[in-house]
Amino acid sequence: MSEPSPIVLVVDDEIQIRRFLRTGFELNGFVVHEASTGTEAIRAATLRPIDIVIVDLGLPDMDGSEVVERIRSWSTVPIIVLSVRSSEAQKVRLLEIGADDYVVKPFGIAELLARVRVALRRQSRAASGEPAVTVGPLTIDLAARAVTLNGARLTLTPKEYRLLQVLAQHAGNVVTHQHLLKEVWGSIHMQDTHYLRIFVRKLRQKIEPHPDSPKILATELGVGYRLAYSGAEGENGAPVMAPAKSEI
Amino acid sequence: MLHALKYNVLRKELRGIGLTFCLVAATTALIFFIILQIGLTRGTVAYLIPVLIAATRWGVVSALFAAILGVLASAFFFFEPRFSFHISDPQEIINLILYIFVAVVVSQLATRLKRQLEISRQREIDMRDLYAFSRRLAVAFDVADIQSAIEDHLTTVMQRKVALFSGARDSAGGNRRRPAGAVPDRVLAEVESFTAARRDNVTGVTVAGDNGEAWLVRAVSPKSPEFGLIAINFGKNSQEDSDELRIRVDAALADATATLERLGIAHAINEAHMRSQTDQLREALIGSVSHELRTPLASILGAATVLSTAPALQGEAKLLALVQDVRSEAERLNDDIQNLLDATRISSDGIKPQAEWADPADIIDSALERCRGRMAGHRVVLNMPSDLPLIYVDPVLVKQALVQIFDNAAKYSAPGSQISIAARARDGRMILSVSDQGAGLTANEQPQIWDRFARGERHAATTSGSGLGLWIANAFVAANGGKMNAVSDGPGLGATLAIELPVTQATVPQMESDADE
């Protein structure tokens, strides 16, 4: 890799968590900065170039969501939130105030690394203006408004395409129901999740090899959808591990 | 005060008498008109009409007055010689005496009827109020519920705006907690000082509120401070009216207090206080257990996953296996803690489903994803049609219920055996069923599996578990308006556990999809 190492800012008051995150990130070629309080984190984010921020929600001096809001007010740096409290409503709120993704504690390092890579890739794609998003066998060319599956062109209705487009713009990260409904149907339909369910079903019939166990358009129950290819981590050279997902 | 009462009664009677006079005059005019037009001469009986009306509307005094007026008017206007009270025909005198007798009897009967009607109507209203009140009390859970029930009850009884303030027991902000609607600040101040000092003062204090309205502040009951203080809006009344109102308030409050005492309200209030304290304690405990136990777990699990990828350990199969043990045990511990937290949440009535339109296929897929590791040794067969209806549930709760069932199926059936998962909609219900080829259930076990801490005795020695899983699943499904059932052909013959959820039709306008194509 000739690219410079990505710089990650880890914000957590537990030293044990910071320690394993530092080791995990360094083993995977990241440069790690640490902060143990919200104030320190905000200062670090203003003083140094940072590529991605990992924020714990329970900080001694302020709520993690406040750190997200403050950093988001002047920076587009990707932010991933670590949370032990994990009601779906709270996740939705975090995403709405500008977090790119969340990981529920306890989690495995592979799961976090996968989220971090996705967020970094999205950031670099946004910076380079690259128009095509590839998710496994699916390619969405945002400039040409063309969708291909294994090289074959798909025919989508305008609403189906719009849905896929919004998901592709956030490829790899969760997009909340409310955001999708607002972008595709308009803000008066923000509570009409059943529209979304029906259209996701139709879309899956077209893009998923097995619509019953979707591998491309994944559901985040109670939160939203994520456009991500399940095999992607393996291909990227990250260790293949069953992600240590935790329950709410 | 008694003067005031008498004055009021007198005024009412005078009004009745005045109206009666008008009525008799109108009747006289009518009879006069009939005599002039048609030539009929015997109209005295028509004077029974004003007697009846007066008796039913204004009472016995007005009725008798109407009777006397009727006699006088008949004698003066209609009997010969006319326009004098002298009556020449003895037949007419007998008629008049009969008329007087009938009038008196009728007025007596009518007034009695009127009074009974009023009483029974009042009794009906009272009964209805009392019934509504006791029903609200039955469902009241905390002090605020009970108080607002009492407040509404008193408002109905007094027919005045009433604000109730809790007793001194929780005076630390307790009085302010209730918004108390449009109670003026001056009255609130009086309530404060009343709470502080003169709580036994039953007569109470009248406070002038804003815009000239008078408020009475007093203890609801001198004997039971639990019932708190009451502020009653007397409106813009004269001093005399206020005095009368005070008497009514005394009577109504004595009644209401008796009712409250009979219903054991004081006890209920104290109990509600205790319950809310227990709840707070429990919530604090859940929160701290959740944090204190899971924070170190996050470090353990995270560190184990980092170790398992560390280059230094690659090739050290034995060490890697140890690391894997640390990781899987930490995950198990995390699940157990989660189950305990869920159980606590259920017992404290804390499940609040966040319902939304959800695709059953998504729920099953998420649950499968979550249990992938646990069911890796089994053959999982999924059978569901592609046109399942959407269901309006909390998808996360249903998924967690499914996870418990999957976990159960994997735990009690041999590796390599089949676990079939099916979803189907039938008769307005969505049925998600999970069948295994495992230990099955005995007839005795079948009804017990939903119990808290239920563990089959046959498996206690061989399989670990808290016995909370299916109890939690059942509670989560019930919170979504569904139910669960279990079927088994017997021990060793496998079991089928099913979740049944209600299906209500989602209105998805079809044209939405095609409108812009």
Short mmCIF file of N, CA and C in Angstrom, two decimals, chain B residues 351-497:
data_model
loop_
_atom_site.label_atom_id
_atom_site.label_comp_id
_atom_site.label_asym_id
_atom_site.label_seq_id
_atom_site.Cartn_x
_atom_site.Cartn_y
_atom_site.Cartn_z
N ILE B 351 -42.00 -2.93 28.91
CA ILE B 351 -41.86 -3.11 27.46
C ILE B 351 -42.82 -2.17 26.74
N LYS B 352 -42.26 -1.31 25.96
CA LYS B 352 -43.11 -0.43 25.16
C LYS B 352 -42.81 -0.69 23.70
N PRO B 353 -43.66 -1.47 23.03
CA PRO B 353 -43.37 -1.81 21.64
C PRO B 353 -43.34 -0.55 20.76
N GLN B 354 -42.33 -0.49 19.89
CA GLN B 354 -42.25 0.60 18.91
C GLN B 354 -42.76 0.02 17.59
N ALA B 355 -44.08 0.03 17.43
CA ALA B 355 -44.64 -0.68 16.28
C ALA B 355 -44.41 0.09 14.99
N GLU B 356 -44.16 -0.64 13.92
CA GLU B 356 -44.05 -0.07 12.58
C GLU B 356 -44.42 -1.17 11.59
N TRP B 357 -44.65 -0.81 10.35
CA TRP B 357 -44.92 -1.83 9.34
C TRP B 357 -43.63 -2.57 9.07
N ALA B 358 -43.67 -3.90 9.23
CA ALA B 358 -42.45 -4.66 9.06
C ALA B 358 -42.71 -5.87 8.16
N ASP B 359 -41.67 -6.28 7.46
CA ASP B 359 -41.74 -7.44 6.59
C ASP B 359 -41.33 -8.65 7.42
N PRO B 360 -42.22 -9.65 7.58
CA PRO B 360 -41.86 -10.82 8.39
C PRO B 360 -40.57 -11.47 7.90
N ALA B 361 -40.35 -11.41 6.57
CA ALA B 361 -39.13 -12.02 6.02
C ALA B 361 -37.88 -11.33 6.59
N ASP B 362 -37.94 -10.02 6.75
CA ASP B 362 -36.81 -9.27 7.33
C ASP B 362 -36.54 -9.71 8.75
N ILE B 363 -37.64 -9.89 9.50
CA ILE B 363 -37.49 -10.26 10.91
C ILE B 363 -36.84 -11.63 11.02
N ILE B 364 -37.33 -12.58 10.21
CA ILE B 364 -36.77 -13.94 10.25
C ILE B 364 -35.30 -13.91 9.83
N ASP B 365 -35.02 -13.14 8.77
CA ASP B 365 -33.65 -13.07 8.28
C ASP B 365 -32.70 -12.50 9.34
N SER B 366 -33.15 -11.43 10.02
CA SER B 366 -32.29 -10.84 11.06
C SER B 366 -32.05 -11.82 12.20
N ALA B 367 -33.13 -12.53 12.59
CA ALA B 367 -32.98 -13.49 13.68
C ALA B 367 -32.03 -14.61 13.27
N LEU B 368 -32.14 -15.08 12.02
CA LEU B 368 -31.26 -16.14 11.53
C LEU B 368 -29.81 -15.67 11.52
N GLU B 369 -29.62 -14.44 11.05
CA GLU B 369 -28.29 -13.84 10.99
C GLU B 369 -27.66 -13.84 12.39
N ARG B 370 -28.48 -13.46 13.36
CA ARG B 370 -28.01 -13.36 14.74
C ARG B 370 -27.65 -14.74 15.31
N CYS B 371 -28.38 -15.78 14.88
CA CYS B 371 -28.16 -17.12 15.45
C CYS B 371 -27.29 -17.99 14.54
N ARG B 372 -26.68 -17.37 13.54
CA ARG B 372 -25.95 -18.16 12.56
C ARG B 372 -24.94 -19.08 13.24
N GLY B 373 -24.18 -18.50 14.18
CA GLY B 373 -23.16 -19.29 14.86
C GLY B 373 -23.76 -20.44 15.64
N ARG B 374 -24.85 -20.17 16.37
CA ARG B 374 -25.45 -21.18 17.23
C ARG B 374 -26.09 -22.31 16.44
N MET B 375 -26.58 -22.00 15.24
CA MET B 375 -27.26 -23.04 14.47
C MET B 375 -26.37 -23.59 13.36
N ALA B 376 -25.07 -23.28 13.44
CA ALA B 376 -24.17 -23.69 12.35
C ALA B 376 -24.16 -25.20 12.17
N GLY B 377 -24.33 -25.94 13.28
CA GLY B 377 -24.28 -27.40 13.18
C GLY B 377 -25.57 -28.03 12.69
N HIS B 378 -26.61 -27.24 12.51
CA HIS B 378 -27.90 -27.81 12.12
C HIS B 378 -28.21 -27.51 10.65
N ARG B 379 -29.08 -28.34 10.08
CA ARG B 379 -29.58 -28.05 8.74
C ARG B 379 -30.79 -27.13 8.90
N VAL B 380 -30.66 -25.90 8.43
CA VAL B 380 -31.76 -24.96 8.58
C VAL B 380 -32.54 -24.88 7.28
N VAL B 381 -33.83 -25.16 7.34
CA VAL B 381 -34.67 -25.12 6.14
C VAL B 381 -35.67 -23.99 6.32
N LEU B 382 -35.69 -23.11 5.33
CA LEU B 382 -36.57 -21.94 5.42
C LEU B 382 -37.69 -22.09 4.40
N ASN B 383 -38.90 -21.93 4.85
CA ASN B 383 -40.03 -22.11 3.97
C ASN B 383 -41.02 -20.97 4.15
N MET B 384 -40.95 -20.00 3.21
CA MET B 384 -41.96 -18.94 3.32
C MET B 384 -42.31 -18.40 1.94
N PRO B 385 -43.59 -18.09 1.73
CA PRO B 385 -44.01 -17.56 0.44
C PRO B 385 -43.46 -16.14 0.25
N SER B 386 -43.36 -15.72 -1.01
CA SER B 386 -42.76 -14.41 -1.27
C SER B 386 -43.77 -13.27 -1.10
N ASP B 387 -45.05 -13.64 -0.90
CA ASP B 387 -46.05 -12.56 -0.81
C ASP B 387 -46.66 -12.47 0.59
N LEU B 388 -45.83 -12.64 1.61
CA LEU B 388 -46.33 -12.52 2.99
C LEU B 388 -46.85 -11.11 3.23
N PRO B 389 -47.96 -10.99 3.97
CA PRO B 389 -48.42 -9.63 4.29
C PRO B 389 -47.48 -8.95 5.26
N LEU B 390 -47.49 -7.61 5.24
CA LEU B 390 -46.71 -6.88 6.23
C LEU B 390 -47.43 -6.98 7.58
N ILE B 391 -46.67 -6.88 8.66
CA ILE B 391 -47.31 -6.89 9.97
C ILE B 391 -46.92 -5.63 10.72
N TYR B 392 -47.85 -5.16 11.56
CA TYR B 392 -47.61 -3.93 12.31
C TYR B 392 -47.18 -4.31 13.73
N VAL B 393 -45.87 -4.43 13.93
CA VAL B 393 -45.34 -4.88 15.22
C VAL B 393 -44.03 -4.14 15.51
N ASP B 394 -43.49 -4.38 16.69
CA ASP B 394 -42.13 -3.93 16.97
C ASP B 394 -41.21 -5.03 16.44
N PRO B 395 -40.55 -4.81 15.30
CA PRO B 395 -39.79 -5.90 14.68
C PRO B 395 -38.65 -6.39 15.56
N VAL B 396 -38.08 -5.49 16.37
CA VAL B 396 -36.94 -5.89 17.19
C VAL B 396 -37.38 -6.87 18.28
N LEU B 397 -38.56 -6.60 18.88
CA LEU B 397 -39.05 -7.51 19.91
C LEU B 397 -39.38 -8.88 19.32
N VAL B 398 -40.03 -8.88 18.16
CA VAL B 398 -40.39 -10.16 17.54
C VAL B 398 -39.13 -10.92 17.16
N LYS B 399 -38.13 -10.18 16.66
CA LYS B 399 -36.87 -10.84 16.31
C LYS B 399 -36.25 -11.47 17.55
N GLN B 400 -36.27 -10.74 18.68
CA GLN B 400 -35.66 -11.28 19.89
C GLN B 400 -36.41 -12.52 20.39
N ALA B 401 -37.73 -12.51 20.19
CA ALA B 401 -38.51 -13.70 20.55
C ALA B 401 -38.09 -14.88 19.67
N LEU B 402 -37.92 -14.61 18.36
CA LEU B 402 -37.50 -15.66 17.44
C LEU B 402 -36.11 -16.19 17.80
N VAL B 403 -35.23 -15.26 18.16
CA VAL B 403 -33.86 -15.65 18.53
C VAL B 403 -33.91 -16.63 19.70
N GLN B 404 -34.78 -16.35 20.68
CA GLN B 404 -34.91 -17.25 21.82
C GLN B 404 -35.39 -18.63 21.38
N ILE B 405 -36.33 -18.64 20.42
CA ILE B 405 -36.87 -19.92 19.95
C ILE B 405 -35.81 -20.69 19.17
N PHE B 406 -35.08 -19.98 18.30
CA PHE B 406 -33.99 -20.62 17.54
C PHE B 406 -32.97 -21.21 18.50
N ASP B 407 -32.62 -20.40 19.49
CA ASP B 407 -31.63 -20.80 20.48
C ASP B 407 -32.08 -22.09 21.18
N ASN B 408 -33.36 -22.09 21.54
CA ASN B 408 -33.96 -23.22 22.21
C ASN B 408 -33.91 -24.47 21.32
N ALA B 409 -34.28 -24.29 20.05
CA ALA B 409 -34.31 -25.41 19.11
C ALA B 409 -32.90 -25.96 18.93
N ALA B 410 -31.92 -25.06 18.80
CA ALA B 410 -30.55 -25.52 18.58
C ALA B 410 -30.02 -26.24 19.82
N LYS B 411 -30.44 -25.75 20.99
CA LYS B 411 -29.93 -26.30 22.24
C LYS B 411 -30.46 -27.70 22.51
N TYR B 412 -31.74 -27.93 22.18
CA TYR B 412 -32.37 -29.19 22.55
C TYR B 412 -32.50 -30.17 21.38
N SER B 413 -31.74 -29.96 20.31
CA SER B 413 -31.75 -30.97 19.25
C SER B 413 -30.31 -31.26 18.83
N ALA B 414 -30.08 -32.49 18.35
CA ALA B 414 -28.71 -32.94 18.08
C ALA B 414 -28.13 -32.21 16.88
N PRO B 415 -26.81 -31.96 16.87
CA PRO B 415 -26.18 -31.36 15.71
C PRO B 415 -26.44 -32.23 14.48
N GLY B 416 -26.64 -31.62 13.34
CA GLY B 416 -26.89 -32.36 12.12
C GLY B 416 -28.37 -32.57 11.86
N SER B 417 -29.21 -32.42 12.90
CA SER B 417 -30.64 -32.58 12.69
C SER B 417 -31.20 -31.32 12.04
N GLN B 418 -32.45 -31.41 11.62
CA GLN B 418 -33.03 -30.31 10.83
C GLN B 418 -33.85 -29.37 11.70
N ILE B 419 -33.71 -28.07 11.41
CA ILE B 419 -34.59 -27.08 12.04
C ILE B 419 -35.34 -26.39 10.89
N SER B 420 -36.67 -26.56 10.86
CA SER B 420 -37.44 -25.92 9.78
C SER B 420 -38.13 -24.68 10.29
N ILE B 421 -37.97 -23.63 9.50
CA ILE B 421 -38.60 -22.36 9.85
C ILE B 421 -39.62 -22.05 8.77
N ALA B 422 -40.85 -21.76 9.20
CA ALA B 422 -41.89 -21.49 8.20
C ALA B 422 -42.67 -20.25 8.61
N ALA B 423 -43.13 -19.53 7.60
CA ALA B 423 -43.99 -18.37 7.87
C ALA B 423 -45.19 -18.48 6.95
N ARG B 424 -46.37 -18.25 7.50
CA ARG B 424 -47.55 -18.24 6.63
C ARG B 424 -48.62 -17.35 7.25
N ALA B 425 -49.45 -16.82 6.38
CA ALA B 425 -50.54 -15.98 6.85
C ALA B 425 -51.83 -16.76 6.70
N ARG B 426 -52.64 -16.76 7.77
CA ARG B 426 -53.90 -17.48 7.69
C ARG B 426 -54.93 -16.83 8.59
N ASP B 427 -56.13 -16.62 8.09
CA ASP B 427 -57.25 -16.08 8.88
C ASP B 427 -56.86 -14.82 9.64
N GLY B 428 -56.22 -13.90 8.96
CA GLY B 428 -55.87 -12.63 9.61
C GLY B 428 -54.78 -12.76 10.65
N ARG B 429 -54.03 -13.86 10.60
CA ARG B 429 -52.93 -13.99 11.54
C ARG B 429 -51.66 -14.39 10.79
N MET B 430 -50.52 -13.96 11.31
CA MET B 430 -49.24 -14.37 10.75
C MET B 430 -48.66 -15.40 11.70
N ILE B 431 -48.30 -16.55 11.16
CA ILE B 431 -47.77 -17.61 12.01
C ILE B 431 -46.32 -17.90 11.62
N LEU B 432 -45.43 -17.70 12.56
CA LEU B 432 -44.03 -18.02 12.36
C LEU B 432 -43.74 -19.26 13.20
N SER B 433 -43.38 -20.36 12.55
CA SER B 433 -43.18 -21.58 13.33
C SER B 433 -41.78 -22.14 13.14
N VAL B 434 -41.28 -22.73 14.18
CA VAL B 434 -39.93 -23.31 14.18
C VAL B 434 -40.05 -24.76 14.67
N SER B 435 -39.70 -25.72 13.81
CA SER B 435 -39.79 -27.13 14.20
C SER B 435 -38.40 -27.73 14.28
N ASP B 436 -38.18 -28.50 15.35
CA ASP B 436 -36.89 -29.19 15.44
C ASP B 436 -37.14 -30.69 15.54
N GLN B 437 -36.04 -31.45 15.49
CA GLN B 437 -36.16 -32.91 15.61
C GLN B 437 -35.50 -33.36 16.91
N GLY B 438 -35.67 -32.54 17.93
CA GLY B 438 -34.91 -32.75 19.16
C GLY B 438 -35.68 -33.44 20.27
N ALA B 439 -35.41 -32.97 21.48
CA ALA B 439 -35.86 -33.66 22.69
C ALA B 439 -37.38 -33.70 22.83
N GLY B 440 -38.08 -32.79 22.18
CA GLY B 440 -39.53 -32.78 22.29
C GLY B 440 -40.01 -32.40 23.67
N LEU B 441 -41.32 -32.58 23.89
CA LEU B 441 -41.90 -32.19 25.18
C LEU B 441 -42.80 -33.31 25.67
N THR B 442 -42.78 -33.54 26.97
CA THR B 442 -43.74 -34.47 27.54
C THR B 442 -45.04 -33.71 27.77
N ALA B 443 -46.12 -34.47 28.01
CA ALA B 443 -47.41 -33.82 28.21
C ALA B 443 -47.35 -32.85 29.39
N ASN B 444 -46.56 -33.22 30.42
CA ASN B 444 -46.43 -32.35 31.59
C ASN B 444 -45.66 -31.09 31.26
N GLU B 445 -44.65 -31.23 30.41
CA GLU B 445 -43.78 -30.09 30.13
C GLU B 445 -44.48 -29.03 29.28
N GLN B 446 -45.39 -29.50 28.41
CA GLN B 446 -45.97 -28.57 27.43
C GLN B 446 -46.51 -27.27 28.02
N PRO B 447 -47.38 -27.36 29.05
CA PRO B 447 -47.90 -26.08 29.55
C PRO B 447 -46.87 -25.30 30.37
N GLN B 448 -45.79 -25.96 30.79
CA GLN B 448 -44.86 -25.31 31.72
C GLN B 448 -43.78 -24.49 31.04
N ILE B 449 -43.55 -24.76 29.74
CA ILE B 449 -42.35 -24.17 29.13
C ILE B 449 -42.38 -22.65 29.10
N TRP B 450 -43.58 -22.06 29.23
CA TRP B 450 -43.64 -20.58 29.18
C TRP B 450 -43.39 -19.96 30.53
N ASP B 451 -43.27 -20.78 31.57
CA ASP B 451 -43.10 -20.22 32.92
C ASP B 451 -41.71 -19.64 33.08
N ARG B 452 -41.66 -18.67 34.02
CA ARG B 452 -40.38 -18.06 34.34
C ARG B 452 -39.51 -19.10 35.05
N PHE B 453 -38.26 -19.19 34.68
CA PHE B 453 -37.28 -20.12 35.24
C PHE B 453 -37.69 -21.57 35.03
N ALA B 454 -38.51 -21.83 33.98
CA ALA B 454 -38.90 -23.21 33.70
C ALA B 454 -37.71 -23.93 33.08
N ARG B 455 -37.31 -25.05 33.66
CA ARG B 455 -36.25 -25.86 33.07
C ARG B 455 -36.74 -27.30 33.09
N GLY B 456 -36.68 -27.93 31.92
CA GLY B 456 -37.10 -29.33 31.89
C GLY B 456 -36.18 -30.16 32.76
N GLU B 457 -36.78 -30.98 33.65
CA GLU B 457 -35.95 -31.77 34.57
C GLU B 457 -35.07 -32.77 33.83
N ARG B 458 -35.60 -33.20 32.64
CA ARG B 458 -34.85 -34.19 31.88
C ARG B 458 -33.51 -33.62 31.40
N HIS B 459 -33.44 -32.28 31.26
CA HIS B 459 -32.26 -31.70 30.64
C HIS B 459 -31.39 -30.92 31.61
N ALA B 460 -31.86 -30.80 32.86
CA ALA B 460 -31.17 -29.91 33.80
C ALA B 460 -29.69 -30.24 33.90
N ALA B 461 -29.36 -31.52 33.85
CA ALA B 461 -27.97 -31.91 34.06
C ALA B 461 -27.12 -31.71 32.81
N THR B 462 -27.75 -31.83 31.62
CA THR B 462 -26.96 -31.87 30.40
C THR B 462 -26.90 -30.53 29.66
N THR B 463 -27.92 -29.70 29.82
CA THR B 463 -27.96 -28.48 29.03
C THR B 463 -28.00 -27.27 29.96
N SER B 464 -27.19 -26.28 29.64
CA SER B 464 -27.18 -25.09 30.49
C SER B 464 -28.24 -24.11 30.02
N GLY B 465 -28.64 -23.27 30.93
CA GLY B 465 -29.65 -22.28 30.56
C GLY B 465 -30.30 -21.73 31.80
N SER B 466 -30.89 -20.57 31.67
CA SER B 466 -31.49 -19.92 32.84
C SER B 466 -32.97 -20.22 32.95
N GLY B 467 -33.56 -20.75 31.88
CA GLY B 467 -35.00 -20.98 31.91
C GLY B 467 -35.80 -19.71 31.68
N LEU B 468 -35.11 -18.68 31.23
CA LEU B 468 -35.81 -17.41 31.00
C LEU B 468 -36.23 -17.23 29.54
N GLY B 469 -35.52 -17.93 28.64
CA GLY B 469 -35.65 -17.65 27.21
C GLY B 469 -37.07 -17.62 26.69
N LEU B 470 -37.81 -18.72 26.87
CA LEU B 470 -39.14 -18.78 26.29
C LEU B 470 -40.12 -17.88 27.02
N TRP B 471 -39.86 -17.69 28.31
CA TRP B 471 -40.71 -16.75 29.07
C TRP B 471 -40.57 -15.35 28.48
N ILE B 472 -39.32 -14.96 28.17
CA ILE B 472 -39.07 -13.65 27.56
C ILE B 472 -39.74 -13.58 26.18
N ALA B 473 -39.54 -14.65 25.38
CA ALA B 473 -40.13 -14.68 24.04
C ALA B 473 -41.64 -14.48 24.13
N ASN B 474 -42.25 -15.21 25.06
CA ASN B 474 -43.70 -15.12 25.22
C ASN B 474 -44.14 -13.70 25.57
N ALA B 475 -43.40 -13.06 26.49
CA ALA B 475 -43.75 -11.70 26.91
C ALA B 475 -43.59 -10.72 25.75
N PHE B 476 -42.52 -10.88 24.95
CA PHE B 476 -42.29 -9.97 23.83
C PHE B 476 -43.39 -10.12 22.78
N VAL B 477 -43.79 -11.37 22.54
CA VAL B 477 -44.84 -11.60 21.56
C VAL B 477 -46.17 -11.03 22.07
N ALA B 478 -46.43 -11.26 23.36
CA ALA B 478 -47.68 -10.75 23.94
C ALA B 478 -47.73 -9.23 23.86
N ALA B 479 -46.58 -8.59 24.06
CA ALA B 479 -46.54 -7.12 23.99
C ALA B 479 -46.92 -6.63 22.60
N ASN B 480 -46.77 -7.47 21.60
CA ASN B 480 -47.15 -7.10 20.23
C ASN B 480 -48.53 -7.61 19.86
N GLY B 481 -49.29 -8.02 20.85
CA GLY B 481 -50.65 -8.46 20.59
C GLY B 481 -50.73 -9.87 20.04
N GLY B 482 -49.66 -10.63 20.18
CA GLY B 482 -49.66 -11.99 19.64
C GLY B 482 -49.65 -13.02 20.75
N LYS B 483 -49.58 -14.30 20.37
CA LYS B 483 -49.45 -15.35 21.38
C LYS B 483 -48.56 -16.46 20.83
N MET B 484 -48.12 -17.33 21.73
CA MET B 484 -47.23 -18.40 21.31
C MET B 484 -47.85 -19.73 21.68
N ASN B 485 -47.48 -20.78 20.93
CA ASN B 485 -47.90 -22.10 21.36
C ASN B 485 -46.85 -23.13 20.98
N ALA B 486 -46.91 -24.24 21.67
CA ALA B 486 -45.93 -25.29 21.46
C ALA B 486 -46.66 -26.61 21.23
N VAL B 487 -46.18 -27.37 20.26
CA VAL B 487 -46.77 -28.68 19.96
C VAL B 487 -45.65 -29.69 19.90
N SER B 488 -45.86 -30.86 20.50
CA SER B 488 -44.86 -31.91 20.40
C SER B 488 -45.55 -33.25 20.43
N ASP B 489 -45.04 -34.19 19.63
CA ASP B 489 -45.65 -35.52 19.61
C ASP B 489 -45.19 -36.34 20.82
N GLY B 490 -44.22 -35.84 21.53
CA GLY B 490 -43.78 -36.56 22.73
C GLY B 490 -42.27 -36.45 22.87
N PRO B 491 -41.73 -36.98 23.98
CA PRO B 491 -40.30 -36.88 24.21
C PRO B 491 -39.51 -37.56 23.09
N GLY B 492 -38.48 -36.85 22.63
CA GLY B 492 -37.62 -37.41 21.59
C GLY B 492 -38.18 -37.26 20.19
N LEU B 493 -39.38 -36.68 20.06
CA LEU B 493 -40.00 -36.60 18.73
C LEU B 493 -40.00 -35.17 18.17
N GLY B 494 -39.23 -34.32 18.79
CA GLY B 494 -39.15 -32.95 18.27
C GLY B 494 -40.32 -32.09 18.74
N ALA B 495 -40.20 -30.79 18.51
CA ALA B 495 -41.26 -29.87 18.93
C ALA B 495 -41.40 -28.77 17.89
N THR B 496 -42.60 -28.22 17.83
CA THR B 496 -42.84 -27.05 16.97
C THR B 496 -43.32 -25.91 17.86
N LEU B 497 -42.56 -24.82 17.83
CA LEU B 497 -42.96 -23.63 18.58
C LEU B 497 -43.40 -22.58 17.57
#
